[in-house]
Protein backbone atom coordinates (compact mmCIF):
# COMPACT_ATOMS: atom_id res chain seq x y z
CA UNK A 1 -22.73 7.34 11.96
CA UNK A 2 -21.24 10.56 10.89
CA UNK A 3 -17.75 8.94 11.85
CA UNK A 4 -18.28 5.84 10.25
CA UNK A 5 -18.75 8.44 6.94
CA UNK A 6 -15.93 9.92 7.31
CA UNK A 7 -13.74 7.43 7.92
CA UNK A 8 -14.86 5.86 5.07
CA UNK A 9 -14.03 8.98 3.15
CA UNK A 10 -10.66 9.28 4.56
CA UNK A 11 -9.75 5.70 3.64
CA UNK A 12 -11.22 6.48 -0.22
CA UNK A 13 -8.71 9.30 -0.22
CA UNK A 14 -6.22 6.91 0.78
CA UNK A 15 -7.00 4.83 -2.41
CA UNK A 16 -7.23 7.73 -4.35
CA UNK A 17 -4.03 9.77 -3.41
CA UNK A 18 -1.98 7.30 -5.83
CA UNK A 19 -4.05 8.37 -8.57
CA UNK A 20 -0.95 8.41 -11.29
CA UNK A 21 -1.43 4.51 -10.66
CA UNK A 22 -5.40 4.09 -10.29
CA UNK A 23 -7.62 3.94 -12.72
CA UNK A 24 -9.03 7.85 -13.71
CA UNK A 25 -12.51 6.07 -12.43
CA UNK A 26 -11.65 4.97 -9.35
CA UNK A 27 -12.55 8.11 -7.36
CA UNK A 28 -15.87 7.86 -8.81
CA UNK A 29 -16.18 4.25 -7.19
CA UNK A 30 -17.73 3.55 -3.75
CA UNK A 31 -15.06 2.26 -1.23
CA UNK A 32 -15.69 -0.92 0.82
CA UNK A 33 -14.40 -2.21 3.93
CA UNK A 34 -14.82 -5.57 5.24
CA UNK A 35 -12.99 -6.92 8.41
CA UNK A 36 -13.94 -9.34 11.23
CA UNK A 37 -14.14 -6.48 13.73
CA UNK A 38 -14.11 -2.68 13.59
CA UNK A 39 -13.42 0.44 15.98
CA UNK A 40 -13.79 3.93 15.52
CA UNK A 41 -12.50 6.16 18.31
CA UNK A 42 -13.90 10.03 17.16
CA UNK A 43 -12.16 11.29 19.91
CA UNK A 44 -8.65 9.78 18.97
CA UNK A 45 -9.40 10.41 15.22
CA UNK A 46 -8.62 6.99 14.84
CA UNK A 47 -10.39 3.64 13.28
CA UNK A 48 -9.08 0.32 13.49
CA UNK A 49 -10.38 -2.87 11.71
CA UNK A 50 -9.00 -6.86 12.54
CA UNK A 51 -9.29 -10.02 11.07
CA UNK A 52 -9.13 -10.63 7.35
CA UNK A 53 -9.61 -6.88 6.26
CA UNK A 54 -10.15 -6.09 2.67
CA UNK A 55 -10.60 -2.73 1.07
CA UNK A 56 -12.04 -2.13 -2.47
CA UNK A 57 -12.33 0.76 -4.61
CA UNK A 58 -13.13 0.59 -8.34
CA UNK A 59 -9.68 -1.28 -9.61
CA UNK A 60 -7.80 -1.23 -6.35
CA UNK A 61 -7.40 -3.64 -3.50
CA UNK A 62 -5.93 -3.64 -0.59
CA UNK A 63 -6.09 -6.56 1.92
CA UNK A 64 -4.42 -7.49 5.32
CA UNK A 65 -5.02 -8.80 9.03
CA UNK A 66 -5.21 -5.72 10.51
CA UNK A 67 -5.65 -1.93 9.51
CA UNK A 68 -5.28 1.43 11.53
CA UNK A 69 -5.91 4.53 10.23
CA UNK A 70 -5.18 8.03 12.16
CA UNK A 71 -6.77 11.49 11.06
CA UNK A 72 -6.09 15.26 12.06
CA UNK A 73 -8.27 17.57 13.60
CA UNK A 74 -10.24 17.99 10.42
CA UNK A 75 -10.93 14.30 9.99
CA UNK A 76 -8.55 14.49 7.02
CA UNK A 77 -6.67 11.51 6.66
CA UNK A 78 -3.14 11.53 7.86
CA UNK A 79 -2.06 7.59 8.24
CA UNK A 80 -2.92 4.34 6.74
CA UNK A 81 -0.75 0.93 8.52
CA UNK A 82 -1.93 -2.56 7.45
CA UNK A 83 -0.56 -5.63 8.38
CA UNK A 84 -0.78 -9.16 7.12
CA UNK A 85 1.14 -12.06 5.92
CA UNK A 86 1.74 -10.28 3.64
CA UNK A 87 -0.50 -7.14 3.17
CA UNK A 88 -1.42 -7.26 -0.29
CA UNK A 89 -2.35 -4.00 -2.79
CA UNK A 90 -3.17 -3.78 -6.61
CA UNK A 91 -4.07 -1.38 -8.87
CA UNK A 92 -4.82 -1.03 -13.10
CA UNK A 93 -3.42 1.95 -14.42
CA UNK A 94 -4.97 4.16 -16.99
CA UNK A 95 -3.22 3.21 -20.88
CA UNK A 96 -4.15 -0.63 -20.43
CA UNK A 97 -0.77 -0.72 -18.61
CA UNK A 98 -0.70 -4.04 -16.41
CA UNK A 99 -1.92 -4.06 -12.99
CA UNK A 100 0.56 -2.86 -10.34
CA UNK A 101 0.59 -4.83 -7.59
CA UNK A 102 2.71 -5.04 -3.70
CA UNK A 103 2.75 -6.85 -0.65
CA UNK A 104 4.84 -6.69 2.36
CA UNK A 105 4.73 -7.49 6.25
CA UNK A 106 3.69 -3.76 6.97
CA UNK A 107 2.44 -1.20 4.86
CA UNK A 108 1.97 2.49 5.70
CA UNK A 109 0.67 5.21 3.69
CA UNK A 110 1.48 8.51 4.75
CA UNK A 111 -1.37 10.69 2.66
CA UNK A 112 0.14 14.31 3.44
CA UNK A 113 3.72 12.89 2.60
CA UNK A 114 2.26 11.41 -0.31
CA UNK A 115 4.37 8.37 0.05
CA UNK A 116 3.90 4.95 0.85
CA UNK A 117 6.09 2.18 2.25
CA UNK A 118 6.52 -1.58 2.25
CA UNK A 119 8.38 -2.74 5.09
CA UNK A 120 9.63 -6.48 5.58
CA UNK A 121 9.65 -8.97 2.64
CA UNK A 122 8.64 -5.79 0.54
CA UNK A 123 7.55 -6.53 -3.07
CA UNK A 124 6.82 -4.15 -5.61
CA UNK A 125 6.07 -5.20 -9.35
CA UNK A 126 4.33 -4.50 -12.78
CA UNK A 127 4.16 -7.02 -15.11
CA UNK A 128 7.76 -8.68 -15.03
CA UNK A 129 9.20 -5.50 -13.87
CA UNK A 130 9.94 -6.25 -9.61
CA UNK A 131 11.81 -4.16 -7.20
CA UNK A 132 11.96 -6.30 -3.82
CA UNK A 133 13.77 -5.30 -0.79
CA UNK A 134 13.84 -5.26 3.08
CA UNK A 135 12.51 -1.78 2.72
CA UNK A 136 10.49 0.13 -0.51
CA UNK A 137 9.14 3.63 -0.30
CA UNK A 138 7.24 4.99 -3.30
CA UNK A 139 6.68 9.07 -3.57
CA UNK A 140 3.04 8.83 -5.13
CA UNK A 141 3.02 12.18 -6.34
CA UNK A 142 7.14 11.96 -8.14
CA UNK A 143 7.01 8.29 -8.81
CA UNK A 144 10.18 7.97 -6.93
CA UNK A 145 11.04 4.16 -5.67
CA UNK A 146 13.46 3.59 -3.17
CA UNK A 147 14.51 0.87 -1.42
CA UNK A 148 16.85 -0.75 1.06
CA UNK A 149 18.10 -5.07 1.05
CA UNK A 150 17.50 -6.79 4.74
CA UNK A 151 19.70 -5.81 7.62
CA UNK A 152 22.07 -8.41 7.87
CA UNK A 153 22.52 -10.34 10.75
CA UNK A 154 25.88 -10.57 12.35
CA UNK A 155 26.74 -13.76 10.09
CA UNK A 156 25.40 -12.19 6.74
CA UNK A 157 22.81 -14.59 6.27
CA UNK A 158 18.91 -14.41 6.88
CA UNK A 159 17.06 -16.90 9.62
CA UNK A 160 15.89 -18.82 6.72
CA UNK A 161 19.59 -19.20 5.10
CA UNK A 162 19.73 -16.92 2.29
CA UNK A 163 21.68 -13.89 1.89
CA UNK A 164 20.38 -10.57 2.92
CA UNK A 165 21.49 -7.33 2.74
CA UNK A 166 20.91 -6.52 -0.99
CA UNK A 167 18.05 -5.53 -3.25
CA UNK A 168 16.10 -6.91 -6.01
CA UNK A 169 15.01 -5.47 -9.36
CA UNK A 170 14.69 -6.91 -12.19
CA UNK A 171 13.77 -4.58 -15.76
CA UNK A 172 12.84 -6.46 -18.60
CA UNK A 173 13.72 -5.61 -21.90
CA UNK A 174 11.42 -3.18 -23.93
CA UNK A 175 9.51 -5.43 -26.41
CA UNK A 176 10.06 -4.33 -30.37
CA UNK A 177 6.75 -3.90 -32.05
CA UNK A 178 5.78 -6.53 -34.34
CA UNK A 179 6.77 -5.89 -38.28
């Protein structure tokens, strides 16, 4: 039981290491975790959950087919990976900025690097601002995003026809306030 706690507590820190995103009540909110099937290995310092996996915590949301999570020694969280199709996340920022929300094939969160990645068919948006790649890393604690356009495949093109190799963002143009 005592595992089950802190695992729980390690994946709250997860949701709460983004915190210049999250909602300033969001620590303050219990987390839940609901899957199809869950394993905790003390030992290992790792849990693993499968099967329509969804993880709430005040505003945020993360949701995918499977999640792993690794922790140190301590039981401090080290490693979030969550797959899907796609793995989903959203959060409301503080300001009543609009909701920020990504998906992607994989997504990692690396809590003591303070950075997390979308990897494959990576999205990354807020409102009509989008930044969409092969490849996004976000520094959580510089607001740094990075990102990479698919690998291209010998002939240039993707399996499904379209160009790859390139990134996508898109700014929109500040609004003027109203006269």
């Amino acid at each position: 039981m005592n595992a089950l706690k802190n695992t729980v507590l390690g994946l709250g820190l997860l949701l709460l290491a983004s915190g210049a995103w999250a909602l300033s009540s969001d620590p303050e909110q219990p987390v839940e975790i609901q899957a199809d099937f869950a394993e905790m290995d003390d030992q290992a310092g790792t849990t693993n959950y499968n099967g329509n996996v969804i993880v709430t915590q005040g505003s945020i949301r993360m949701t995918g087919d499977r999640l792993r999570a690794t922790f140190d020694e301590n039981r401090q969280l080290e490693d979030v990976f969550v797959d899907g199709r796609p793995a989903y996340f959203r959060q409301t920022p503080d300001g009543g900025k609009e909701d920020i929300e990504g998906q992607a094939l994989q997504v990692e969160y690396h809590a003591k690097k303070n950075q997390l990645i979308l990897i494959k068919d990576a999205q990354l948006k807020q409102g009509e601002r989008l930044f969409e790649g092969y490849r996004i890393n976000y520094d959580t604690a510089r607001s740094i995003i990075t990102g990479r356009g698919d690998p291209l495949p010998a002939a240039g093109k993707k399996p499904d026809g379209k160009p790859g190799g390139r990134i996508k963002v898109i700014i929109p143009p500040k609004t003027k306030p109203a006269p």
